[in-house]
């Protein structure tokens, strides 16, 4: 009897444990990820985020427990799991000598897809890289390089994508570009497991947030559900000042206001009762 995968979790993890020598990294992880959703695995350095992703992508075998990806067991059916996933690590795995288009064509050929040139052109358009497609990837900005890296991971349309700290080392504008890319993935029906140590990243992107601490998931829920765990906030009047990120994006971001003559950014001002400068950039 066939199983309707749309009714099953795209990722199902039960009691996963993993040790390296005497170091117990994962101590019994349980996690479900619904199809087409973005789940953020949040935790500090050393919490075990990357180890869990490596287990789910069949790069490391668990010591105990079970895990399935798109209905396939990671231990018993590693080949089927690999056909269903794509993994993007903490550093962009692009060939900087090749152009953006050549990088995509190469991956499409390695995956034996028909018409790799068309596949490359479609992905360049999807990730707003068409104009840069003929340029060497080594000339790309950090955000463009990461977007190309994610585009390369989507060659063949895998239903599940693992993004392991995708914005590490990126500037604020590049982070926003990557966030837009991740949202686009979910809108297209792709299941995304995103690991991060940035609280704002999880808050901006995730449908659900799983907090990994000392090798176990200590809490899992929507942002609203997690906030409800704390006592209600005391309402006080606080004058909202723009953050450093607001100032940075206002000065150098594409969305910054100009005076309409020479493109010089206008210095934002705040008056009592007015919306603080930079809020529209969030």
PDB file of C-alpha atoms in Angstrom:
ATOM      1  CA  UNK A   1       0.000   0.000   0.000  1.00  0.00           C
ATOM      2  CA  UNK A   2       1.404   3.396  -0.976  1.00  0.00           C
ATOM      3  CA  UNK A   3       1.879   6.123   1.613  1.00  0.00           C
ATOM      4  CA  UNK A   4       0.695   9.669   0.988  1.00  0.00           C
ATOM      5  CA  UNK A   5       3.866  11.622   1.777  1.00  0.00           C
ATOM      6  CA  UNK A   6       1.899  14.874   2.000  1.00  0.00           C
ATOM      7  CA  UNK A   7       0.328  13.510   5.206  1.00  0.00           C
ATOM      8  CA  UNK A   8       3.637  12.386   6.695  1.00  0.00           C
ATOM      9  CA  UNK A   9       6.337  14.617   8.232  1.00  0.00           C
ATOM     10  CA  UNK A  10       9.035  15.483   5.708  1.00  0.00           C
ATOM     11  CA  UNK A  11      11.527  14.851   8.515  1.00  0.00           C
ATOM     12  CA  UNK A  12      10.910  12.531  11.453  1.00  0.00           C
ATOM     13  CA  UNK A  13      13.525  12.130  14.168  1.00  0.00           C
ATOM     14  CA  UNK A  14      13.098   9.847  17.171  1.00  0.00           C
ATOM     15  CA  UNK A  15      15.621   9.352  19.956  1.00  0.00           C
ATOM     16  CA  UNK A  16      18.698  10.168  17.872  1.00  0.00           C
ATOM     17  CA  UNK A  17      21.951   9.872  19.819  1.00  0.00           C
ATOM     18  CA  UNK A  18      25.518  10.485  18.706  1.00  0.00           C
ATOM     19  CA  UNK A  19      28.849  10.508  20.544  1.00  0.00           C
ATOM     20  CA  UNK A  20      32.379  11.169  19.397  1.00  0.00           C
ATOM     21  CA  UNK A  21      34.612   9.287  21.784  1.00  0.00           C
ATOM     22  CA  UNK A  22      33.651  10.333  25.281  1.00  0.00           C
ATOM     23  CA  UNK A  23      31.806  13.431  24.030  1.00  0.00           C
ATOM     24  CA  UNK A  24      28.023  12.944  23.886  1.00  0.00           C
ATOM     25  CA  UNK A  25      26.810  15.408  21.268  1.00  0.00           C
ATOM     26  CA  UNK A  26      23.198  14.269  20.774  1.00  0.00           C
ATOM     27  CA  UNK A  27      21.380  12.729  23.737  1.00  0.00           C
ATOM     28  CA  UNK A  28      18.015  11.689  22.310  1.00  0.00           C
ATOM     29  CA  UNK A  29      16.644  14.170  19.752  1.00  0.00           C
ATOM     30  CA  UNK A  30      12.967  14.096  18.714  1.00  0.00           C
ATOM     31  CA  UNK A  31      11.755  16.353  15.903  1.00  0.00           C
ATOM     32  CA  UNK A  32       9.051  16.476  13.205  1.00  0.00           C
ATOM     33  CA  UNK A  33       9.141  18.846  10.228  1.00  0.00           C
ATOM     34  CA  UNK A  34       5.995  19.305   8.133  1.00  0.00           C
ATOM     35  CA  UNK A  35       6.263  19.313   4.319  1.00  0.00           C
ATOM     36  CA  UNK A  36       6.729  22.755   2.778  1.00  0.00           C
ATOM     37  CA  UNK A  37       7.609  24.426   6.076  1.00  0.00           C
ATOM     38  CA  UNK A  38      10.683  26.211   7.401  1.00  0.00           C
ATOM     39  CA  UNK A  39      11.893  24.870  10.733  1.00  0.00           C
ATOM     40  CA  UNK A  40      14.796  26.598  12.427  1.00  0.00           C
ATOM     41  CA  UNK A  41      17.103  24.534  14.601  1.00  0.00           C
ATOM     42  CA  UNK A  42      18.376  27.089  17.057  1.00  0.00           C
ATOM     43  CA  UNK A  43      21.315  26.552  19.357  1.00  0.00           C
ATOM     44  CA  UNK A  44      24.667  27.842  20.505  1.00  0.00           C
ATOM     45  CA  UNK A  45      28.002  26.644  19.137  1.00  0.00           C
ATOM     46  CA  UNK A  46      28.546  22.993  20.058  1.00  0.00           C
ATOM     47  CA  UNK A  47      24.859  22.291  20.685  1.00  0.00           C
ATOM     48  CA  UNK A  48      24.838  19.548  18.010  1.00  0.00           C
ATOM     49  CA  UNK A  49      23.034  21.316  15.145  1.00  0.00           C
ATOM     50  CA  UNK A  50      25.500  20.365  12.424  1.00  0.00           C
ATOM     51  CA  UNK A  51      25.814  16.811  13.742  1.00  0.00           C
ATOM     52  CA  UNK A  52      22.046  16.323  13.436  1.00  0.00           C
ATOM     53  CA  UNK A  53      22.071  17.708   9.881  1.00  0.00           C
ATOM     54  CA  UNK A  54      24.932  15.393   8.952  1.00  0.00           C
ATOM     55  CA  UNK A  55      22.957  12.417  10.286  1.00  0.00           C
ATOM     56  CA  UNK A  56      19.841  13.431   8.337  1.00  0.00           C
ATOM     57  CA  UNK A  57      21.911  13.851   5.168  1.00  0.00           C
ATOM     58  CA  UNK A  58      23.476  10.351   5.666  1.00  0.00           C
ATOM     59  CA  UNK A  59      27.004  11.708   6.147  1.00  0.00           C
ATOM     60  CA  UNK A  60      27.197  10.365   9.714  1.00  0.00           C
ATOM     61  CA  UNK A  61      25.480   7.304  11.188  1.00  0.00           C
ATOM     62  CA  UNK A  62      23.590   7.707  14.481  1.00  0.00           C
ATOM     63  CA  UNK A  63      24.512   5.620  17.499  1.00  0.00           C
ATOM     64  CA  UNK A  64      20.869   5.115  18.462  1.00  0.00           C
ATOM     65  CA  UNK A  65      17.392   6.191  17.420  1.00  0.00           C
ATOM     66  CA  UNK A  66      15.710   6.464  14.025  1.00  0.00           C
ATOM     67  CA  UNK A  67      15.309   9.208  11.426  1.00  0.00           C
ATOM     68  CA  UNK A  68      13.515   9.414   8.101  1.00  0.00           C
ATOM     69  CA  UNK A  69      13.658  12.003   5.326  1.00  0.00           C
ATOM     70  CA  UNK A  70      10.815  12.220   2.794  1.00  0.00           C
ATOM     71  CA  UNK A  71       9.678   8.804   3.974  1.00  0.00           C
ATOM     72  CA  UNK A  72      13.091   7.127   3.664  1.00  0.00           C
ATOM     73  CA  UNK A  73      15.131   5.785   6.591  1.00  0.00           C
ATOM     74  CA  UNK A  74      18.551   7.441   6.811  1.00  0.00           C
ATOM     75  CA  UNK A  75      20.267   4.169   7.789  1.00  0.00           C
ATOM     76  CA  UNK A  76      18.409   1.593   5.702  1.00  0.00           C
ATOM     77  CA  UNK A  77      17.777   3.748   2.590  1.00  0.00           C
ATOM     78  CA  UNK A  78      20.655   6.243   2.348  1.00  0.00           C
ATOM     79  CA  UNK A  79      20.545   6.333  -1.441  1.00  0.00           C
ATOM     80  CA  UNK A  80      16.864   7.282  -1.513  1.00  0.00           C
ATOM     81  CA  UNK A  81      17.483   9.936   1.136  1.00  0.00           C
ATOM     82  CA  UNK A  82      20.280  11.512  -0.923  1.00  0.00           C
ATOM     83  CA  UNK A  83      17.995  11.641  -3.958  1.00  0.00           C
ATOM     84  CA  UNK A  84      15.492  13.621  -1.871  1.00  0.00           C
ATOM     85  CA  UNK A  85      17.746  16.234  -0.276  1.00  0.00           C
ATOM     86  CA  UNK A  86      20.206  18.995  -0.844  1.00  0.00           C
ATOM     87  CA  UNK A  87      22.709  20.255   1.711  1.00  0.00           C
ATOM     88  CA  UNK A  88      24.171  23.754   1.814  1.00  0.00           C
ATOM     89  CA  UNK A  89      26.923  24.133   4.396  1.00  0.00           C
ATOM     90  CA  UNK A  90      28.302  27.120   6.242  1.00  0.00           C
ATOM     91  CA  UNK A  91      30.550  28.148   3.343  1.00  0.00           C
ATOM     92  CA  UNK A  92      29.482  28.588  -0.274  1.00  0.00           C
ATOM     93  CA  UNK A  93      30.675  25.649  -2.380  1.00  0.00           C
ATOM     94  CA  UNK A  94      30.905  27.461  -5.715  1.00  0.00           C
ATOM     95  CA  UNK A  95      33.753  27.295  -8.200  1.00  0.00           C
ATOM     96  CA  UNK A  96      34.961  30.891  -8.324  1.00  0.00           C
ATOM     97  CA  UNK A  97      36.798  30.375 -11.634  1.00  0.00           C
ATOM     98  CA  UNK A  98      33.582  29.409 -13.436  1.00  0.00           C
ATOM     99  CA  UNK A  99      30.765  31.822 -14.199  1.00  0.00           C
ATOM    100  CA  UNK A 100      27.537  31.566 -12.266  1.00  0.00           C
ATOM    101  CA  UNK A 101      25.859  29.890 -15.237  1.00  0.00           C
ATOM    102  CA  UNK A 102      28.737  27.445 -15.712  1.00  0.00           C
ATOM    103  CA  UNK A 103      28.487  26.411 -12.055  1.00  0.00           C
ATOM    104  CA  UNK A 104      24.827  25.538 -12.501  1.00  0.00           C
ATOM    105  CA  UNK A 105      25.362  23.756 -15.830  1.00  0.00           C
ATOM    106  CA  UNK A 106      28.114  21.656 -14.250  1.00  0.00           C
ATOM    107  CA  UNK A 107      25.871  20.474 -11.422  1.00  0.00           C
ATOM    108  CA  UNK A 108      23.001  19.741 -13.839  1.00  0.00           C
ATOM    109  CA  UNK A 109      25.313  17.610 -15.971  1.00  0.00           C
ATOM    110  CA  UNK A 110      26.634  15.759 -12.921  1.00  0.00           C
ATOM    111  CA  UNK A 111      23.031  14.928 -12.040  1.00  0.00           C
ATOM    112  CA  UNK A 112      22.410  13.750 -15.640  1.00  0.00           C
ATOM    113  CA  UNK A 113      19.553  16.171 -16.215  1.00  0.00           C
ATOM    114  CA  UNK A 114      18.192  16.888 -19.649  1.00  0.00           C
ATOM    115  CA  UNK A 115      18.977  20.308 -21.108  1.00  0.00           C
ATOM    116  CA  UNK A 116      21.349  21.541 -18.362  1.00  0.00           C
ATOM    117  CA  UNK A 117      21.604  24.962 -20.044  1.00  0.00           C
ATOM    118  CA  UNK A 118      17.863  25.525 -19.631  1.00  0.00           C
ATOM    119  CA  UNK A 119      18.036  24.329 -16.014  1.00  0.00           C
ATOM    120  CA  UNK A 120      20.814  26.861 -15.364  1.00  0.00           C
ATOM    121  CA  UNK A 121      18.929  29.728 -17.003  1.00  0.00           C
ATOM    122  CA  UNK A 122      15.749  28.936 -15.042  1.00  0.00           C
ATOM    123  CA  UNK A 123      17.613  28.970 -11.712  1.00  0.00           C
ATOM    124  CA  UNK A 124      19.495  32.173 -12.554  1.00  0.00           C
ATOM    125  CA  UNK A 125      16.145  33.850 -13.204  1.00  0.00           C
ATOM    126  CA  UNK A 126      14.579  32.384 -10.060  1.00  0.00           C
ATOM    127  CA  UNK A 127      17.346  33.776  -7.855  1.00  0.00           C
ATOM    128  CA  UNK A 128      17.688  37.149  -9.664  1.00  0.00           C
ATOM    129  CA  UNK A 129      21.155  36.293 -10.997  1.00  0.00           C
ATOM    130  CA  UNK A 130      20.486  36.418 -14.738  1.00  0.00           C
ATOM    131  CA  UNK A 131      22.437  39.654 -15.258  1.00  0.00           C
ATOM    132  CA  UNK A 132      25.404  38.209 -13.348  1.00  0.00           C
ATOM    133  CA  UNK A 133      25.226  34.762 -14.945  1.00  0.00           C
ATOM    134  CA  UNK A 134      28.080  35.410 -17.387  1.00  0.00           C
ATOM    135  CA  UNK A 135      30.405  36.764 -14.698  1.00  0.00           C
ATOM    136  CA  UNK A 136      32.944  34.669 -12.820  1.00  0.00           C
ATOM    137  CA  UNK A 137      31.544  33.645  -9.440  1.00  0.00           C
ATOM    138  CA  UNK A 138      34.711  34.993  -7.812  1.00  0.00           C
ATOM    139  CA  UNK A 139      33.478  38.517  -8.591  1.00  0.00           C
ATOM    140  CA  UNK A 140      30.160  38.013  -6.770  1.00  0.00           C
ATOM    141  CA  UNK A 141      29.315  39.642  -3.458  1.00  0.00           C
ATOM    142  CA  UNK A 142      28.839  37.419  -0.417  1.00  0.00           C
ATOM    143  CA  UNK A 143      25.069  37.450  -0.765  1.00  0.00           C
ATOM    144  CA  UNK A 144      25.185  36.688  -4.496  1.00  0.00           C
ATOM    145  CA  UNK A 145      27.640  33.835  -3.927  1.00  0.00           C
ATOM    146  CA  UNK A 146      25.398  32.338  -1.257  1.00  0.00           C
ATOM    147  CA  UNK A 147      22.320  32.681  -3.498  1.00  0.00           C
ATOM    148  CA  UNK A 148      24.222  30.907  -6.277  1.00  0.00           C
ATOM    149  CA  UNK A 149      25.221  28.192  -3.807  1.00  0.00           C
ATOM    150  CA  UNK A 150      21.580  27.655  -2.817  1.00  0.00           C
ATOM    151  CA  UNK A 151      20.541  27.678  -6.499  1.00  0.00           C
ATOM    152  CA  UNK A 152      23.129  24.956  -7.192  1.00  0.00           C
ATOM    153  CA  UNK A 153      21.678  22.902  -4.348  1.00  0.00           C
ATOM    154  CA  UNK A 154      18.231  23.061  -5.991  1.00  0.00           C
ATOM    155  CA  UNK A 155      19.308  21.551  -9.307  1.00  0.00           C
ATOM    156  CA  UNK A 156      16.968  18.581  -9.740  1.00  0.00           C
ATOM    157  CA  UNK A 157      14.279  20.070  -7.442  1.00  0.00           C
ATOM    158  CA  UNK A 158      14.956  18.164  -4.197  1.00  0.00           C
ATOM    159  CA  UNK A 159      11.910  18.250  -1.890  1.00  0.00           C
ATOM    160  CA  UNK A 160      14.016  18.764   1.264  1.00  0.00           C
ATOM    161  CA  UNK A 161      16.825  21.287   1.734  1.00  0.00           C
ATOM    162  CA  UNK A 162      19.204  21.547   4.684  1.00  0.00           C
ATOM    163  CA  UNK A 163      20.725  24.987   5.226  1.00  0.00           C
ATOM    164  CA  UNK A 164      23.468  24.833   7.840  1.00  0.00           C
ATOM    165  CA  UNK A 165      24.064  28.381   9.150  1.00  0.00           C
ATOM    166  CA  UNK A 166      23.714  29.894   5.647  1.00  0.00           C
ATOM    167  CA  UNK A 167      24.358  33.523   6.667  1.00  0.00           C
ATOM    168  CA  UNK A 168      27.526  33.012   8.703  1.00  0.00           C
ATOM    169  CA  UNK A 169      29.995  35.786   7.868  1.00  0.00           C
ATOM    170  CA  UNK A 170      27.613  37.751   5.641  1.00  0.00           C
ATOM    171  CA  UNK A 171      26.995  41.492   5.926  1.00  0.00           C
ATOM    172  CA  UNK A 172      23.470  42.743   6.809  1.00  0.00           C
ATOM    173  CA  UNK A 173      22.396  43.367   3.203  1.00  0.00           C
ATOM    174  CA  UNK A 174      23.590  39.917   2.098  1.00  0.00           C
ATOM    175  CA  UNK A 175      21.743  38.297   5.005  1.00  0.00           C
ATOM    176  CA  UNK A 176      18.500  39.935   3.876  1.00  0.00           C
ATOM    177  CA  UNK A 177      19.076  38.629   0.336  1.00  0.00           C
ATOM    178  CA  UNK A 178      19.517  35.086   1.650  1.00  0.00           C
ATOM    179  CA  UNK A 179      16.416  35.416   3.841  1.00  0.00           C
ATOM    180  CA  UNK A 180      14.375  36.337   0.755  1.00  0.00           C
ATOM    181  CA  UNK A 181      15.762  33.279  -1.025  1.00  0.00           C
ATOM    182  CA  UNK A 182      14.787  30.957   1.829  1.00  0.00           C
ATOM    183  CA  UNK A 183      11.246  32.366   1.905  1.00  0.00           C
ATOM    184  CA  UNK A 184      10.993  31.765  -1.847  1.00  0.00           C
ATOM    185  CA  UNK A 185      11.975  28.116  -1.343  1.00  0.00           C
ATOM    186  CA  UNK A 186       9.148  27.539   1.125  1.00  0.00           C
ATOM    187  CA  UNK A 187       6.631  29.316  -1.107  1.00  0.00           C
ATOM    188  CA  UNK A 188       7.585  26.833  -3.820  1.00  0.00           C
ATOM    189  CA  UNK A 189       6.771  23.875  -1.547  1.00  0.00           C
ATOM    190  CA  UNK A 190      10.329  22.970  -0.503  1.00  0.00           C
ATOM    191  CA  UNK A 191      10.827  21.774   3.062  1.00  0.00           C
ATOM    192  CA  UNK A 192      13.652  23.694   4.750  1.00  0.00           C
ATOM    193  CA  UNK A 193      15.572  22.768   7.883  1.00  0.00           C
ATOM    194  CA  UNK A 194      17.616  25.823   8.800  1.00  0.00           C
ATOM    195  CA  UNK A 195      20.274  25.724  11.503  1.00  0.00           C
ATOM    196  CA  UNK A 196      21.338  29.033  12.981  1.00  0.00           C
ATOM    197  CA  UNK A 197      22.687  30.670  16.114  1.00  0.00           C
ATOM    198  CA  UNK A 198      21.154  34.021  15.178  1.00  0.00           C
ATOM    199  CA  UNK A 199      17.937  34.657  17.103  1.00  0.00           C
ATOM    200  CA  UNK A 200      16.678  37.274  14.634  1.00  0.00           C
ATOM    201  CA  UNK A 201      17.167  34.860  11.724  1.00  0.00           C
ATOM    202  CA  UNK A 202      14.976  32.230  13.336  1.00  0.00           C
ATOM    203  CA  UNK A 203      12.400  34.878  14.225  1.00  0.00           C
ATOM    204  CA  UNK A 204      12.297  36.240  10.663  1.00  0.00           C
ATOM    205  CA  UNK A 205      12.135  32.954   8.751  1.00  0.00           C
ATOM    206  CA  UNK A 206      10.832  29.991  10.724  1.00  0.00           C
ATOM    207  CA  UNK A 207       7.322  28.574  10.823  1.00  0.00           C
ATOM    208  CA  UNK A 208       8.468  26.602  13.849  1.00  0.00           C
ATOM    209  CA  UNK A 209      11.560  26.875  16.036  1.00  0.00           C
ATOM    210  CA  UNK A 210      13.278  23.944  17.756  1.00  0.00           C
ATOM    211  CA  UNK A 211      15.789  24.873  20.461  1.00  0.00           C
ATOM    212  CA  UNK A 212      18.647  22.391  20.740  1.00  0.00           C
ATOM    213  CA  UNK A 213      20.559  22.555  24.011  1.00  0.00           C
ATOM    214  CA  UNK A 214      23.077  20.081  25.411  1.00  0.00           C
ATOM    215  CA  UNK A 215      22.122  17.456  22.882  1.00  0.00           C
ATOM    216  CA  UNK A 216      18.326  17.503  23.212  1.00  0.00           C
ATOM    217  CA  UNK A 217      15.406  19.559  21.901  1.00  0.00           C
ATOM    218  CA  UNK A 218      14.357  21.511  24.983  1.00  0.00           C
ATOM    219  CA  UNK A 219      11.436  23.274  23.274  1.00  0.00           C
ATOM    220  CA  UNK A 220       9.700  23.171  19.886  1.00  0.00           C
ATOM    221  CA  UNK A 221       6.910  25.435  18.682  1.00  0.00           C
ATOM    222  CA  UNK A 222       5.877  28.513  16.775  1.00  0.00           C
ATOM    223  CA  UNK A 223       7.315  31.877  17.750  1.00  0.00           C
ATOM    224  CA  UNK A 224       4.035  32.787  19.448  1.00  0.00           C
ATOM    225  CA  UNK A 225       4.016  29.520  21.391  1.00  0.00           C
ATOM    226  CA  UNK A 226       7.588  30.041  22.569  1.00  0.00           C
ATOM    227  CA  UNK A 227       6.873  33.620  23.639  1.00  0.00           C
ATOM    228  CA  UNK A 228       3.846  32.405  25.597  1.00  0.00           C
ATOM    229  CA  UNK A 229       6.191  30.389  27.828  1.00  0.00           C
ATOM    230  CA  UNK A 230       7.289  33.627  29.512  1.00  0.00           C
ATOM    231  CA  UNK A 231       5.155  35.907  31.703  1.00  0.00           C
ATOM    232  CA  UNK A 232       3.246  38.667  29.868  1.00  0.00           C
ATOM    233  CA  UNK A 233       5.381  41.712  29.154  1.00  0.00           C
ATOM    234  CA  UNK A 234       4.953  44.889  31.187  1.00  0.00           C
ATOM    235  CA  UNK A 235       3.796  47.684  28.901  1.00  0.00           C
ATOM    236  CA  UNK A 236       5.976  50.766  29.213  1.00  0.00           C
ATOM    237  CA  UNK A 237       6.565  53.764  26.969  1.00  0.00           C
ATOM    238  CA  UNK A 238      10.005  53.510  25.405  1.00  0.00           C
ATOM    239  CA  UNK A 239      11.222  55.805  22.663  1.00  0.00           C
ATOM    240  CA  UNK A 240      12.261  53.551  19.785  1.00  0.00           C
ATOM    241  CA  UNK A 241      15.657  54.464  18.382  1.00  0.00           C
ATOM    242  CA  UNK A 242      16.962  53.079  15.087  1.00  0.00           C
ATOM    243  CA  UNK A 243      19.333  50.140  15.436  1.00  0.00           C
ATOM    244  CA  UNK A 244      22.803  50.051  13.905  1.00  0.00           C
ATOM    245  CA  UNK A 245      21.439  47.708  11.237  1.00  0.00           C
ATOM    246  CA  UNK A 246      18.729  50.267  10.392  1.00  0.00           C
ATOM    247  CA  UNK A 247      21.373  52.973   9.998  1.00  0.00           C
ATOM    248  CA  UNK A 248      23.658  50.738   7.937  1.00  0.00           C
ATOM    249  CA  UNK A 249      20.910  49.727   5.507  1.00  0.00           C
ATOM    250  CA  UNK A 250      19.627  53.284   5.225  1.00  0.00           C
ATOM    251  CA  UNK A 251      23.083  54.469   4.224  1.00  0.00           C
ATOM    252  CA  UNK A 252      24.212  51.697   1.874  1.00  0.00           C
ATOM    253  CA  UNK A 253      21.178  49.529   1.114  1.00  0.00           C
ATOM    254  CA  UNK A 254      19.259  49.635  -2.139  1.00  0.00           C
ATOM    255  CA  UNK A 255      16.160  50.721  -0.233  1.00  0.00           C
ATOM    256  CA  UNK A 256      17.801  53.835   1.207  1.00  0.00           C
ATOM    257  CA  UNK A 257      16.114  57.187   0.465  1.00  0.00           C
ATOM    258  CA  UNK A 258      17.984  59.695  -1.701  1.00  0.00           C
ATOM    259  CA  UNK A 259      17.598  63.394  -2.178  1.00  0.00           C
ATOM    260  CA  UNK A 260      16.686  62.843  -5.852  1.00  0.00           C
ATOM    261  CA  UNK A 261      19.705  64.682  -7.242  1.00  0.00           C
ATOM    262  CA  UNK A 262      23.097  63.049  -6.737  1.00  0.00           C
ATOM    263  CA  UNK A 263      21.954  59.853  -4.925  1.00  0.00           C
ATOM    264  CA  UNK A 264      23.305  60.990  -1.544  1.00  0.00           C
ATOM    265  CA  UNK A 265      21.373  59.272   1.271  1.00  0.00           C
ATOM    266  CA  UNK A 266      19.165  61.597   3.281  1.00  0.00           C
ATOM    267  CA  UNK A 267      19.930  61.652   7.015  1.00  0.00           C
ATOM    268  CA  UNK A 268      16.907  60.042   8.756  1.00  0.00           C
ATOM    269  CA  UNK A 269      15.188  62.107  11.427  1.00  0.00           C
ATOM    270  CA  UNK A 270      12.687  61.162  14.093  1.00  0.00           C
ATOM    271  CA  UNK A 271      10.018  63.399  15.586  1.00  0.00           C
ATOM    272  CA  UNK A 272       7.762  62.655  18.521  1.00  0.00           C
ATOM    273  CA  UNK A 273       5.052  60.226  17.441  1.00  0.00           C
ATOM    274  CA  UNK A 274       6.639  59.610  14.051  1.00  0.00           C
ATOM    275  CA  UNK A 275       7.794  56.210  12.835  1.00  0.00           C
ATOM    276  CA  UNK A 276      11.509  55.747  13.629  1.00  0.00           C
ATOM    277  CA  UNK A 277      13.859  55.925  10.697  1.00  0.00           C
ATOM    278  CA  UNK A 278      14.778  52.583   9.185  1.00  0.00           C
ATOM    279  CA  UNK A 279      11.631  50.728  10.345  1.00  0.00           C
ATOM    280  CA  UNK A 280      10.449  50.328   6.746  1.00  0.00           C
ATOM    281  CA  UNK A 281      13.564  48.264   6.040  1.00  0.00           C
ATOM    282  CA  UNK A 282      12.651  45.502   8.416  1.00  0.00           C
TER     283      UNK A 282
END
